[in-house]
Every structure is written in structure tokens, then in C-alpha cells.
Amino acid sequence: MRAAVLHEIGQDKLEVLDDVEAVGFGPGKVKIRVRATGLCHSDLSAMSGVLPQPAPFVPGHEGAGEVTDVGDGVTGVGPGDRVLVCWLPACGACPSCKRGQTHLCLAGLMNAGTPNFKRPGGDVFGFAGTGTFAEEVVVDAGCAVPIPDDLPYEVAALIGCGVTTGLGAAINTARVEAGSSVAVIGCGGVGISAIQGARVQGAAQIVAVDPVASRREAALRFGATEAVAPDALADAKQRVTAGEGFDYVFEVVGRAATARTAYETTRRGGTLCVVGAGAMDDLFQVNMFELFFDEKRILPSMYGGGDVLRSYERAVALWRAGRIDLEGLITHRVRLNGINDALDQMRTGEALRTCVEI
Ligand SMILES: [Zn+2]
Ligand SMILES: [Zn+2]
């Protein structure tokens, strides 16, 4: 079957190959014919080495499709069921799951060290244990989450990562209060989802910050009350908050420099919510005086920071009610053959989300 493979970390092009096979099917596993997958910034970060990932690997972790086969002991889904791929399934038994912090369960990510595919050249891994830039994937039963019939595959795919991450940051982690002021730094698919989450929560002002003009225009369509380039953020802080700083600032870039700007843009006692996934050697610095004296809350948000399955259901309910726009996030569509052009559009910041039809 076809899949897009990165041969070595640091390369910027994928090779679309026809000789790849999904492996590992057996008890407790589900085989999925992937129909749509979103291109998430984390795929680029894994390719460049910012996020740890063994190679060669098939990127993609934001997908949806139909179940074609299930292994012994799988009861939740069967052949023909429509599902989205959850890259961080909760095991239900580890200390994090027992505490109710199922988004911190590491059981699923432990599979990331086991090859998901093979080809004549040898083993091939799947990003985050999935690898949805492929016609077929084999995943743990917990990764195959049934979706309702009215949810298109391409929208379900986005709920599998970017939408859940952004909405959850605003609703679960920061718990944005009605009437508050919000700034969102970084307005790709995840940042736009944080904007929509802040709007759903009733924020009064939402300032979108991004260097790319097309993303600033998009942010306004999705609920930002104004959109500025990064060099105009200090002025917006002065104008919107009388210089005090925003109640909530979302960092959706994943760099220490923008996190520091976000920290300085947050009011005393306000909340800095860190959503971007950054590198292990990129250090965020806060001095001990300001940390104590300004009492700013620094809240990281991983995969939306709440129960993942509950967050999926909430995204579907909000989408069905017309309270959030998910179709509008998809600015580009490609087939697997066009994946390298899509990666370039992601790098330039042209695309909010590219849907890869498979
Ligand atoms: Zn667990
Ligand atoms: Zn993602």
C-alpha cells in the first residue's frame, strides 16, 4: 500500500512509496483504511528533529477512516465502523489515568518505539505510534474512536489533534472566563482553535498575533476581535488592557522567545497557557522575583489538557450546533502525491490546515 516516508531525521521531503505494509495486527489491534489526515505542525517538528521520533517513519497523527478488521478481544469497534485516530489513548490503569488526567497517560506513546510498518528496505515507524500518511494503519483498539455518521472524515481528522488541542487549552486548561481579555500568539490550526475556544467561553477581547497576514485575516473570521503582527503586540496590550496585560495569553508556537513575550504580555495574576510543542534544548527563563511577585500562572496544556474522549465529544457537539467552524480550518486539500507541496505551505504559514485525502 501507499505511504509517505521520511528516510532520515532532518530531511524536508517525504517519499511516497507503494511498497509499504502496516504491521502488528493481532489481539487488541484495529486495522483502519485511512480516508483523511490533517497536516499538523508537530509532523514538521518530528521531521526536523525538534520532537523525538525514530526514523525512517511515516508522519501523520491526525487521521480518520474506516475499520477494516479487528483482532481478538476488540469489542468497541468492528469492520465498517467510522473512526478517528487518537494518538494518545488512555490505558485506564496507570497513575495518571486513575487520577483523571488521562491526557498524561504514556501507555500509548510507549508503542512509538515499535515499528508500525515495514517495506523491503526494513522496518518503518509511525509518528507517535500512528503514521496516518498511509492508506492503512494498525493501531491499538484505544486509538480507534468511533465517530458519528454526520461527521465528515476530514473534520474528524482535525478533532484527532489540532482542534482538541486548541479548544481544550482555552476550555479545560486556562478555563477562560466570560468577559476576559485574551491574546493568542500563533494562529495556525491550533491557535485558531484556541481563539474559537476563548470565544465559546465568552471572552470579551481576543487579540490574534501572527506574522502572516492571511492567518491574521483568518483569525478575524474565527472570532478574534483584532489581529496584529508580533511587532504590534505591545501596542495592542497598551490599547486593549491599558497596559496591564491580558487576562490570558496562549503561546501556540513552541519557542522560548515567544513564551517569554507571552509571559510579559500576561497581566499580574493572569494566565500564560503554553500550547506549542517545543525543543528540549530551548530554555524558557523567568527570574525568581517576577515569578513570585507577579503571581502569573504558567499553565502548560498537552493535547487539550482534559479527558480526550470527552473533549472529542464536546468538539462534535459545538460543531453540530454551529458554535465553532471546523470545515473553515481546511484551507488546502491535497492527495498523498502532493504531500511535499503541502509541507512547504505549512512551513511558510500559508495553510491553517491541509487535509490530505488518502
Ligand atoms: Zn494510563
Ligand atoms: Zn498534532
mmCIF file of C-alpha atoms and ligand atoms in Angstrom:
data_model
loop_
_atom_site.group_PDB
_atom_site.id
_atom_site.type_symbol
_atom_site.label_atom_id
_atom_site.label_comp_id
_atom_site.label_asym_id
_atom_site.label_seq_id
_atom_site.Cartn_x
_atom_site.Cartn_y
_atom_site.Cartn_z
ATOM 1 C CA MET A 1 0.000 0.000 0.000
ATOM 2 C CA ARG A 2 0.973 3.624 -0.323
ATOM 3 C CA ALA A 3 2.537 5.703 2.386
ATOM 4 C CA ALA A 4 4.717 8.816 2.637
ATOM 5 C CA VAL A 5 8.023 8.021 4.317
ATOM 6 C CA LEU A 6 10.742 10.222 5.828
ATOM 7 C CA HIS A 7 14.003 8.314 5.473
ATOM 8 C CA GLU A 8 16.163 10.341 7.881
ATOM 9 C CA ILE A 9 15.536 12.973 10.550
ATOM 10 C CA GLY A 10 16.467 16.396 9.176
ATOM 11 C CA GLN A 11 15.293 15.754 5.599
ATOM 12 C CA ASP A 12 12.498 18.050 4.448
ATOM 13 C CA LYS A 13 10.920 15.871 1.743
ATOM 14 C CA LEU A 14 8.873 12.709 2.082
ATOM 15 C CA GLU A 15 8.967 9.896 -0.433
ATOM 16 C CA VAL A 16 5.603 8.446 -1.447
ATOM 17 C CA LEU A 17 6.115 4.701 -1.812
ATOM 18 C CA ASP A 18 3.861 1.837 -2.890
ATOM 19 C CA ASP A 19 5.714 -0.961 -1.120
ATOM 20 C CA VAL A 20 4.809 -0.216 2.495
ATOM 21 C CA GLU A 21 2.911 -2.675 4.691
ATOM 22 C CA ALA A 22 1.182 -1.966 8.024
ATOM 23 C CA VAL A 23 2.370 -4.498 10.603
ATOM 24 C CA GLY A 24 1.460 -5.589 14.122
ATOM 25 C CA PHE A 25 -2.135 -6.723 13.573
ATOM 26 C CA GLY A 26 -3.333 -9.197 16.210
ATOM 27 C CA PRO A 27 -5.207 -9.353 19.525
ATOM 28 C CA GLY A 28 -6.336 -5.952 20.770
ATOM 29 C CA LYS A 29 -5.471 -4.257 17.462
ATOM 30 C CA VAL A 30 -7.563 -2.488 14.838
ATOM 31 C CA LYS A 31 -6.819 -2.111 11.136
ATOM 32 C CA ILE A 32 -8.011 1.174 9.617
ATOM 33 C CA ARG A 33 -8.319 2.282 5.981
ATOM 34 C CA VAL A 34 -7.304 5.927 6.377
ATOM 35 C CA ARG A 35 -9.526 8.342 4.416
ATOM 36 C CA ALA A 36 -8.351 11.781 5.541
ATOM 37 C CA THR A 37 -5.494 13.132 7.579
ATOM 38 C CA GLY A 38 -4.617 16.629 8.680
ATOM 39 C CA LEU A 39 -1.133 18.056 8.450
ATOM 40 C CA CYS A 40 -0.188 19.208 11.949
ATOM 41 C CA HIS A 41 2.865 21.308 12.800
ATOM 42 C CA SER A 42 4.127 18.501 15.045
ATOM 43 C CA ASP A 43 4.690 16.406 11.893
ATOM 44 C CA LEU A 44 7.203 19.026 10.719
ATOM 45 C CA SER A 45 8.762 19.161 14.189
ATOM 46 C CA ALA A 46 9.252 15.384 14.195
ATOM 47 C CA MET A 47 10.788 15.532 10.699
ATOM 48 C CA SER A 48 13.260 18.255 11.719
ATOM 49 C CA GLY A 49 14.193 16.544 14.992
ATOM 50 C CA VAL A 50 12.601 19.113 17.346
ATOM 51 C CA LEU A 51 10.315 16.349 18.666
ATOM 52 C CA PRO A 52 11.897 12.934 19.377
ATOM 53 C CA GLN A 53 10.952 10.278 16.824
ATOM 54 C CA PRO A 54 12.837 7.236 15.444
ATOM 55 C CA ALA A 55 13.331 7.049 11.638
ATOM 56 C CA PRO A 56 12.553 6.035 8.980
ATOM 57 C CA PHE A 57 8.983 6.924 9.771
ATOM 58 C CA VAL A 58 5.572 7.705 8.301
ATOM 59 C CA PRO A 59 4.419 11.110 9.653
ATOM 60 C CA GLY A 60 0.777 11.945 10.372
ATOM 61 C CA HIS A 61 -1.108 11.525 13.635
ATOM 62 C CA GLU A 62 -4.347 13.369 12.877
ATOM 63 C CA GLY A 63 -6.430 10.939 10.853
ATOM 64 C CA ALA A 64 -9.788 9.297 10.304
ATOM 65 C CA GLY A 65 -11.094 6.375 8.269
ATOM 66 C CA GLU A 66 -12.987 3.130 8.449
ATOM 67 C CA VAL A 67 -12.209 -0.035 10.340
ATOM 68 C CA THR A 68 -11.432 -2.963 8.033
ATOM 69 C CA ASP A 69 -10.530 -5.625 10.605
ATOM 70 C CA VAL A 70 -10.295 -6.096 14.358
ATOM 71 C CA GLY A 71 -8.143 -8.503 16.367
ATOM 72 C CA ASP A 72 -9.311 -10.887 19.100
ATOM 73 C CA GLY A 73 -10.700 -9.197 22.173
ATOM 74 C CA VAL A 74 -11.668 -5.938 20.460
ATOM 75 C CA THR A 75 -15.271 -5.146 21.345
ATOM 76 C CA GLY A 76 -15.642 -1.376 20.969
ATOM 77 C CA VAL A 77 -15.441 -1.221 17.157
ATOM 78 C CA GLY A 78 -15.965 -3.585 14.229
ATOM 79 C CA PRO A 79 -15.396 -3.699 10.463
ATOM 80 C CA GLY A 80 -17.157 -0.857 8.643
ATOM 81 C CA ASP A 81 -17.175 1.484 11.647
ATOM 82 C CA ARG A 82 -16.084 5.066 11.039
ATOM 83 C CA VAL A 83 -13.368 6.141 13.467
ATOM 84 C CA LEU A 84 -10.855 8.869 14.169
ATOM 85 C CA VAL A 85 -7.315 8.038 15.228
ATOM 86 C CA CYS A 86 -6.416 9.085 18.766
ATOM 87 C CA TRP A 87 -2.601 9.257 19.103
ATOM 88 C CA LEU A 88 -2.768 9.394 22.881
ATOM 89 C CA PRO A 89 -5.178 6.707 24.063
ATOM 90 C CA ALA A 90 -5.766 6.367 27.804
ATOM 91 C CA CYS A 91 -4.935 2.959 29.288
ATOM 92 C CA GLY A 92 -7.275 3.485 32.230
ATOM 93 C CA ALA A 93 -4.906 1.754 34.661
ATOM 94 C CA CYS A 94 -1.796 3.931 35.141
ATOM 95 C CA PRO A 95 -1.459 6.523 37.934
ATOM 96 C CA SER A 96 -2.291 9.433 35.558
ATOM 97 C CA CYS A 97 -5.448 7.722 34.310
ATOM 98 C CA LYS A 98 -6.552 6.828 37.835
ATOM 99 C CA ARG A 99 -6.172 10.485 38.843
ATOM 100 C CA GLY A 100 -8.397 11.513 35.944
ATOM 101 C CA GLN A 101 -5.504 13.087 33.974
ATOM 102 C CA THR A 102 -5.926 10.705 31.064
ATOM 103 C CA HIS A 103 -4.212 13.114 28.630
ATOM 104 C CA LEU A 104 -0.963 12.456 30.521
ATOM 105 C CA CYS A 105 -1.159 8.667 30.039
ATOM 106 C CA LEU A 106 2.091 7.456 28.495
ATOM 107 C CA ALA A 107 0.979 3.901 27.745
ATOM 108 C CA GLY A 108 0.136 4.649 24.107
ATOM 109 C CA LEU A 109 3.326 6.583 23.413
ATOM 110 C CA MET A 110 5.365 3.592 24.610
ATOM 111 C CA ASN A 111 4.344 1.998 21.298
ATOM 112 C CA ALA A 112 6.201 4.736 19.420
ATOM 113 C CA GLY A 113 9.380 2.644 19.729
ATOM 114 C CA THR A 114 7.781 -0.325 17.937
ATOM 115 C CA PRO A 115 7.699 -0.280 14.113
ATOM 116 C CA ASN A 116 4.202 0.209 12.648
ATOM 117 C CA PHE A 117 5.186 -0.571 9.061
ATOM 118 C CA LYS A 118 7.707 -2.484 7.015
ATOM 119 C CA ARG A 119 8.971 -2.338 3.452
ATOM 120 C CA PRO A 120 11.609 -4.269 1.504
ATOM 121 C CA GLY A 121 14.302 -1.989 2.978
ATOM 122 C CA GLY A 122 13.359 -2.785 6.595
ATOM 123 C CA ASP A 123 11.232 -1.525 9.488
ATOM 124 C CA VAL A 124 9.412 1.800 9.353
ATOM 125 C CA PHE A 125 7.983 3.611 12.394
ATOM 126 C CA GLY A 126 4.760 5.610 12.596
ATOM 127 C CA PHE A 127 4.797 9.097 14.121
ATOM 128 C CA ALA A 128 3.550 8.986 17.725
ATOM 129 C CA GLY A 129 2.758 5.312 17.214
ATOM 130 C CA THR A 130 0.276 6.036 14.399
ATOM 131 C CA GLY A 131 1.557 7.271 10.972
ATOM 132 C CA THR A 132 -1.581 8.388 9.127
ATOM 133 C CA PHE A 133 0.141 9.471 5.876
ATOM 134 C CA ALA A 134 -0.630 5.927 4.777
ATOM 135 C CA GLU A 135 -3.563 4.112 3.200
ATOM 136 C CA GLU A 136 -3.723 1.675 6.105
ATOM 137 C CA VAL A 137 -2.661 1.754 9.746
ATOM 138 C CA VAL A 138 -2.762 -0.821 12.541
ATOM 139 C CA VAL A 139 -3.347 0.722 15.961
ATOM 140 C CA ASP A 140 -4.321 -0.263 19.497
ATOM 141 C CA ALA A 141 -8.080 -0.562 19.949
ATOM 142 C CA GLY A 142 -7.994 2.509 22.204
ATOM 143 C CA CYS A 143 -6.689 4.614 19.301
ATOM 144 C CA ALA A 144 -9.764 3.851 17.149
ATOM 145 C CA VAL A 145 -12.517 6.126 18.431
ATOM 146 C CA PRO A 146 -15.977 5.766 16.813
ATOM 147 C CA ILE A 147 -17.381 8.959 15.250
ATOM 148 C CA PRO A 148 -20.991 9.846 14.374
ATOM 149 C CA ASP A 149 -22.230 9.389 10.797
ATOM 150 C CA ASP A 150 -22.726 13.119 10.205
ATOM 151 C CA LEU A 151 -19.087 13.951 10.920
ATOM 152 C CA PRO A 152 -17.019 14.077 7.685
ATOM 153 C CA TYR A 153 -13.681 12.256 7.808
ATOM 154 C CA GLU A 154 -11.718 15.425 7.133
ATOM 155 C CA VAL A 155 -13.304 17.201 10.092
ATOM 156 C CA ALA A 156 -12.940 14.139 12.340
ATOM 157 C CA ALA A 157 -9.236 14.032 11.481
ATOM 158 C CA LEU A 158 -8.736 17.576 12.793
ATOM 159 C CA ILE A 159 -10.526 16.713 16.023
ATOM 160 C CA GLY A 160 -7.902 13.980 16.404
ATOM 161 C CA CYS A 161 -5.252 16.566 17.273
ATOM 162 C CA GLY A 162 -5.278 20.281 16.420
ATOM 163 C CA VAL A 163 -8.874 21.164 17.260
ATOM 164 C CA THR A 164 -8.856 19.220 20.531
ATOM 165 C CA THR A 165 -5.515 20.787 21.498
ATOM 166 C CA GLY A 166 -6.597 24.386 20.862
ATOM 167 C CA LEU A 167 -10.163 24.199 22.172
ATOM 168 C CA GLY A 168 -9.035 22.270 25.241
ATOM 169 C CA ALA A 169 -6.327 24.825 26.078
ATOM 170 C CA ALA A 170 -8.982 27.543 26.363
ATOM 171 C CA ILE A 171 -11.760 25.442 27.929
ATOM 172 C CA ASN A 172 -10.015 22.767 30.045
ATOM 173 C CA THR A 173 -6.635 24.242 30.950
ATOM 174 C CA ALA A 174 -6.992 28.036 31.080
ATOM 175 C CA ARG A 175 -10.757 27.955 31.752
ATOM 176 C CA VAL A 176 -11.164 31.352 30.116
ATOM 177 C CA GLU A 177 -13.765 33.421 31.988
ATOM 178 C CA ALA A 178 -16.604 35.311 30.337
ATOM 179 C CA GLY A 179 -15.752 38.965 29.750
ATOM 180 C CA SER A 180 -11.998 38.453 29.940
ATOM 181 C CA SER A 181 -9.200 39.656 27.633
ATOM 182 C CA VAL A 182 -7.232 37.083 25.647
ATOM 183 C CA ALA A 183 -4.217 37.127 23.337
ATOM 184 C CA VAL A 184 -3.315 34.151 21.148
ATOM 185 C CA ILE A 185 0.244 34.099 19.771
ATOM 186 C CA GLY A 186 0.493 31.813 16.741
ATOM 187 C CA CYS A 187 -2.607 31.425 14.563
ATOM 188 C CA GLY A 188 -2.312 28.159 12.652
ATOM 189 C CA GLY A 189 -4.935 25.439 13.087
ATOM 190 C CA VAL A 190 -4.282 25.061 16.818
ATOM 191 C CA GLY A 191 -4.154 28.811 17.546
ATOM 192 C CA ILE A 192 -7.407 29.354 15.630
ATOM 193 C CA SER A 193 -8.961 26.554 17.688
ATOM 194 C CA ALA A 194 -7.807 28.317 20.886
ATOM 195 C CA ILE A 195 -9.458 31.504 19.560
ATOM 196 C CA GLN A 196 -12.692 29.590 18.969
ATOM 197 C CA GLY A 197 -12.437 28.087 22.461
ATOM 198 C CA ALA A 198 -11.974 31.544 24.003
ATOM 199 C CA ARG A 199 -14.977 32.823 22.059
ATOM 200 C CA VAL A 200 -17.132 29.879 23.186
ATOM 201 C CA GLN A 201 -16.111 30.674 26.782
ATOM 202 C CA GLY A 202 -17.266 34.267 26.330
ATOM 203 C CA ALA A 203 -14.019 36.245 26.187
ATOM 204 C CA ALA A 204 -14.692 39.944 25.514
ATOM 205 C CA GLN A 205 -11.477 40.717 23.639
ATOM 206 C CA ILE A 206 -9.435 38.215 21.672
ATOM 207 C CA VAL A 207 -6.268 39.570 20.056
ATOM 208 C CA ALA A 208 -4.712 37.265 17.463
ATOM 209 C CA VAL A 209 -0.966 37.621 16.911
ATOM 210 C CA ASP A 210 0.772 36.196 13.843
ATOM 211 C CA PRO A 211 3.398 37.421 11.353
ATOM 212 C CA VAL A 212 1.439 36.012 8.361
ATOM 213 C CA ALA A 213 -1.271 38.344 7.003
ATOM 214 C CA SER A 214 -3.526 35.528 5.715
ATOM 215 C CA ARG A 215 -3.578 33.969 9.184
ATOM 216 C CA ARG A 216 -4.458 37.283 10.786
ATOM 217 C CA GLU A 217 -7.378 37.619 8.347
ATOM 218 C CA ALA A 218 -8.470 34.064 9.161
ATOM 219 C CA ALA A 219 -8.289 34.746 12.899
ATOM 220 C CA LEU A 220 -10.815 37.567 12.499
ATOM 221 C CA ARG A 221 -13.239 35.210 10.713
ATOM 222 C CA PHE A 222 -12.977 32.713 13.588
ATOM 223 C CA GLY A 223 -13.725 35.135 16.400
ATOM 224 C CA ALA A 224 -10.658 37.278 17.113
ATOM 225 C CA THR A 225 -11.709 40.863 17.851
ATOM 226 C CA GLU A 226 -8.480 42.165 16.345
ATOM 227 C CA ALA A 227 -5.397 40.698 14.737
ATOM 228 C CA VAL A 228 -1.896 42.153 14.816
ATOM 229 C CA ALA A 229 1.635 41.331 13.678
ATOM 230 C CA PRO A 230 4.054 40.434 16.517
ATOM 231 C CA ASP A 231 5.676 43.895 16.478
ATOM 232 C CA ALA A 232 2.288 45.486 17.193
ATOM 233 C CA LEU A 233 1.504 43.305 20.224
ATOM 234 C CA ALA A 234 2.937 45.759 22.780
ATOM 235 C CA ASP A 235 0.733 48.488 21.338
ATOM 236 C CA ALA A 236 -2.332 46.192 21.464
ATOM 237 C CA LYS A 237 -1.579 45.366 25.099
ATOM 238 C CA GLN A 238 -1.481 49.104 25.866
ATOM 239 C CA ARG A 239 -4.685 49.827 23.973
ATOM 240 C CA VAL A 240 -6.803 46.815 24.964
ATOM 241 C CA THR A 241 -5.703 46.386 28.592
ATOM 242 C CA ALA A 242 -4.489 49.912 29.462
ATOM 243 C CA GLY A 243 -1.003 48.460 29.731
ATOM 244 C CA GLU A 244 -1.880 45.988 32.467
ATOM 245 C CA GLY A 245 -1.603 42.880 30.306
ATOM 246 C CA PHE A 246 -4.124 40.282 29.148
ATOM 247 C CA ASP A 247 -6.050 38.002 31.493
ATOM 248 C CA TYR A 248 -4.979 35.026 29.358
ATOM 249 C CA VAL A 249 -2.197 34.656 26.819
ATOM 250 C CA PHE A 250 -1.845 31.498 24.730
ATOM 251 C CA GLU A 251 1.571 30.604 23.337
ATOM 252 C CA VAL A 252 0.894 28.395 20.307
ATOM 253 C CA VAL A 253 4.322 28.483 18.692
ATOM 254 C CA GLY A 254 6.513 26.329 20.914
ATOM 255 C CA ARG A 255 9.541 28.625 21.299
ATOM 256 C CA ALA A 256 11.103 30.113 24.421
ATOM 257 C CA ALA A 257 11.260 33.567 22.806
ATOM 258 C CA THR A 258 7.508 33.706 22.118
ATOM 259 C CA ALA A 259 6.748 32.147 25.508
ATOM 260 C CA ARG A 260 8.764 34.974 27.113
ATOM 261 C CA THR A 261 6.821 37.570 25.092
ATOM 262 C CA ALA A 262 3.621 35.832 26.148
ATOM 263 C CA TYR A 263 4.717 35.940 29.799
ATOM 264 C CA GLU A 264 5.389 39.674 29.580
ATOM 265 C CA THR A 265 2.035 40.239 27.843
ATOM 266 C CA THR A 266 0.105 38.474 30.637
ATOM 267 C CA ARG A 267 -1.209 40.702 33.450
ATOM 268 C CA ARG A 268 -0.092 40.190 37.038
ATOM 269 C CA GLY A 269 -2.182 37.321 38.370
ATOM 270 C CA GLY A 270 -3.175 36.346 34.830
ATOM 271 C CA THR A 271 -2.605 33.075 32.994
ATOM 272 C CA LEU A 272 0.040 32.141 30.457
ATOM 273 C CA CYS A 273 -1.102 28.946 28.731
ATOM 274 C CA VAL A 274 1.691 27.164 26.827
ATOM 275 C CA VAL A 275 0.250 25.105 23.973
ATOM 276 C CA GLY A 276 3.119 24.948 21.454
ATOM 277 C CA ALA A 277 5.352 21.863 21.442
ATOM 278 C CA GLY A 278 8.983 22.983 21.595
ATOM 279 C CA ALA A 279 12.503 21.573 21.742
ATOM 280 C CA MET A 280 14.298 20.059 24.726
ATOM 281 C CA ASP A 281 17.239 22.473 24.424
ATOM 282 C CA ASP A 282 15.129 25.655 24.162
ATOM 283 C CA LEU A 283 15.036 27.056 27.702
ATOM 284 C CA PHE A 284 12.286 29.347 28.982
ATOM 285 C CA GLN A 285 13.555 31.746 31.652
ATOM 286 C CA VAL A 286 11.718 33.521 34.446
ATOM 287 C CA ASN A 287 13.517 35.239 37.289
ATOM 288 C CA MET A 288 12.643 34.294 40.849
ATOM 289 C CA PHE A 289 11.482 37.785 41.776
ATOM 290 C CA GLU A 290 8.942 38.152 38.965
ATOM 291 C CA LEU A 291 7.802 34.570 39.384
ATOM 292 C CA PHE A 292 6.847 35.325 42.981
ATOM 293 C CA PHE A 293 5.873 38.978 42.770
ATOM 294 C CA ASP A 294 3.725 38.946 39.634
ATOM 295 C CA GLU A 295 1.936 35.706 40.505
ATOM 296 C CA LYS A 296 1.336 34.852 36.860
ATOM 297 C CA ARG A 297 0.065 31.334 36.436
ATOM 298 C CA ILE A 298 2.050 29.335 33.875
ATOM 299 C CA LEU A 299 -0.169 26.509 32.663
ATOM 300 C CA PRO A 300 1.124 24.097 30.032
ATOM 301 C CA SER A 301 -1.593 22.361 28.040
ATOM 302 C CA MET A 302 -0.892 18.995 26.450
ATOM 303 C CA TYR A 303 -3.444 17.696 23.917
ATOM 304 C CA GLY A 304 -6.123 19.976 25.324
ATOM 305 C CA GLY A 305 -5.432 19.183 28.948
ATOM 306 C CA GLY A 306 -8.616 17.243 29.691
ATOM 307 C CA ASP A 307 -10.231 13.876 29.165
ATOM 308 C CA VAL A 308 -9.546 13.277 25.492
ATOM 309 C CA LEU A 309 -12.722 11.353 24.631
ATOM 310 C CA ARG A 310 -14.864 13.909 26.440
ATOM 311 C CA SER A 311 -13.074 16.681 24.550
ATOM 312 C CA TYR A 312 -13.797 14.966 21.206
ATOM 313 C CA GLU A 313 -17.499 14.758 22.082
ATOM 314 C CA ARG A 314 -17.588 18.387 23.084
ATOM 315 C CA ALA A 315 -15.929 19.448 19.812
ATOM 316 C CA VAL A 316 -18.531 17.473 17.837
ATOM 317 C CA ALA A 317 -21.395 18.978 19.860
ATOM 318 C CA LEU A 318 -20.113 22.546 19.368
ATOM 319 C CA TRP A 319 -19.536 21.910 15.654
ATOM 320 C CA ARG A 320 -23.022 20.438 15.180
ATOM 321 C CA ALA A 321 -24.581 23.389 16.968
ATOM 322 C CA GLY A 322 -22.705 25.810 14.693
ATOM 323 C CA ARG A 323 -20.811 27.307 17.642
ATOM 324 C CA ILE A 324 -17.415 26.515 16.116
ATOM 325 C CA ASP A 325 -16.326 26.307 12.474
ATOM 326 C CA LEU A 326 -14.175 23.286 11.659
ATOM 327 C CA GLU A 327 -14.618 22.993 7.870
ATOM 328 C CA GLY A 328 -13.251 26.533 7.559
ATOM 329 C CA LEU A 329 -9.948 25.439 9.098
ATOM 330 C CA ILE A 330 -9.197 23.392 5.990
ATOM 331 C CA THR A 331 -7.585 25.878 3.612
ATOM 332 C CA HIS A 332 -5.829 23.362 1.367
ATOM 333 C CA ARG A 333 -6.572 19.865 0.095
ATOM 334 C CA VAL A 334 -4.046 17.504 -1.463
ATOM 335 C CA ARG A 335 -3.695 13.851 -2.373
ATOM 336 C CA LEU A 336 -0.808 11.905 -0.864
ATOM 337 C CA ASN A 337 1.234 12.681 -4.023
ATOM 338 C CA GLY A 338 1.068 16.377 -3.211
ATOM 339 C CA ILE A 339 2.302 15.973 0.341
ATOM 340 C CA ASN A 340 5.621 17.796 -0.212
ATOM 341 C CA ASP A 341 3.887 20.916 -1.558
ATOM 342 C CA ALA A 342 1.594 20.775 1.455
ATOM 343 C CA LEU A 343 4.582 20.617 3.800
ATOM 344 C CA ASP A 344 6.016 23.727 2.126
ATOM 345 C CA GLN A 345 2.727 25.605 2.553
ATOM 346 C CA MET A 346 2.787 24.666 6.231
ATOM 347 C CA ARG A 347 6.359 25.981 6.567
ATOM 348 C CA THR A 348 5.510 29.352 5.032
ATOM 349 C CA GLY A 349 2.453 29.647 7.246
ATOM 350 C CA GLU A 350 0.126 29.803 4.228
ATOM 351 C CA ALA A 351 -2.102 26.963 5.397
ATOM 352 C CA LEU A 352 -4.229 26.791 8.535
ATOM 353 C CA ARG A 353 -4.786 23.092 7.989
ATOM 354 C CA THR A 354 -4.129 20.996 4.934
ATOM 355 C CA CYS A 355 -6.333 17.965 4.539
ATOM 356 C CA VAL A 356 -4.633 15.024 2.869
ATOM 357 C CA GLU A 357 -7.212 12.820 1.149
ATOM 358 C CA ILE A 358 -5.995 9.260 1.103
HETATM 359 ZN ZN ZN B 1 -2.978 5.453 31.518
HETATM 360 ZN ZN ZN B 2 -0.838 17.326 16.208
#
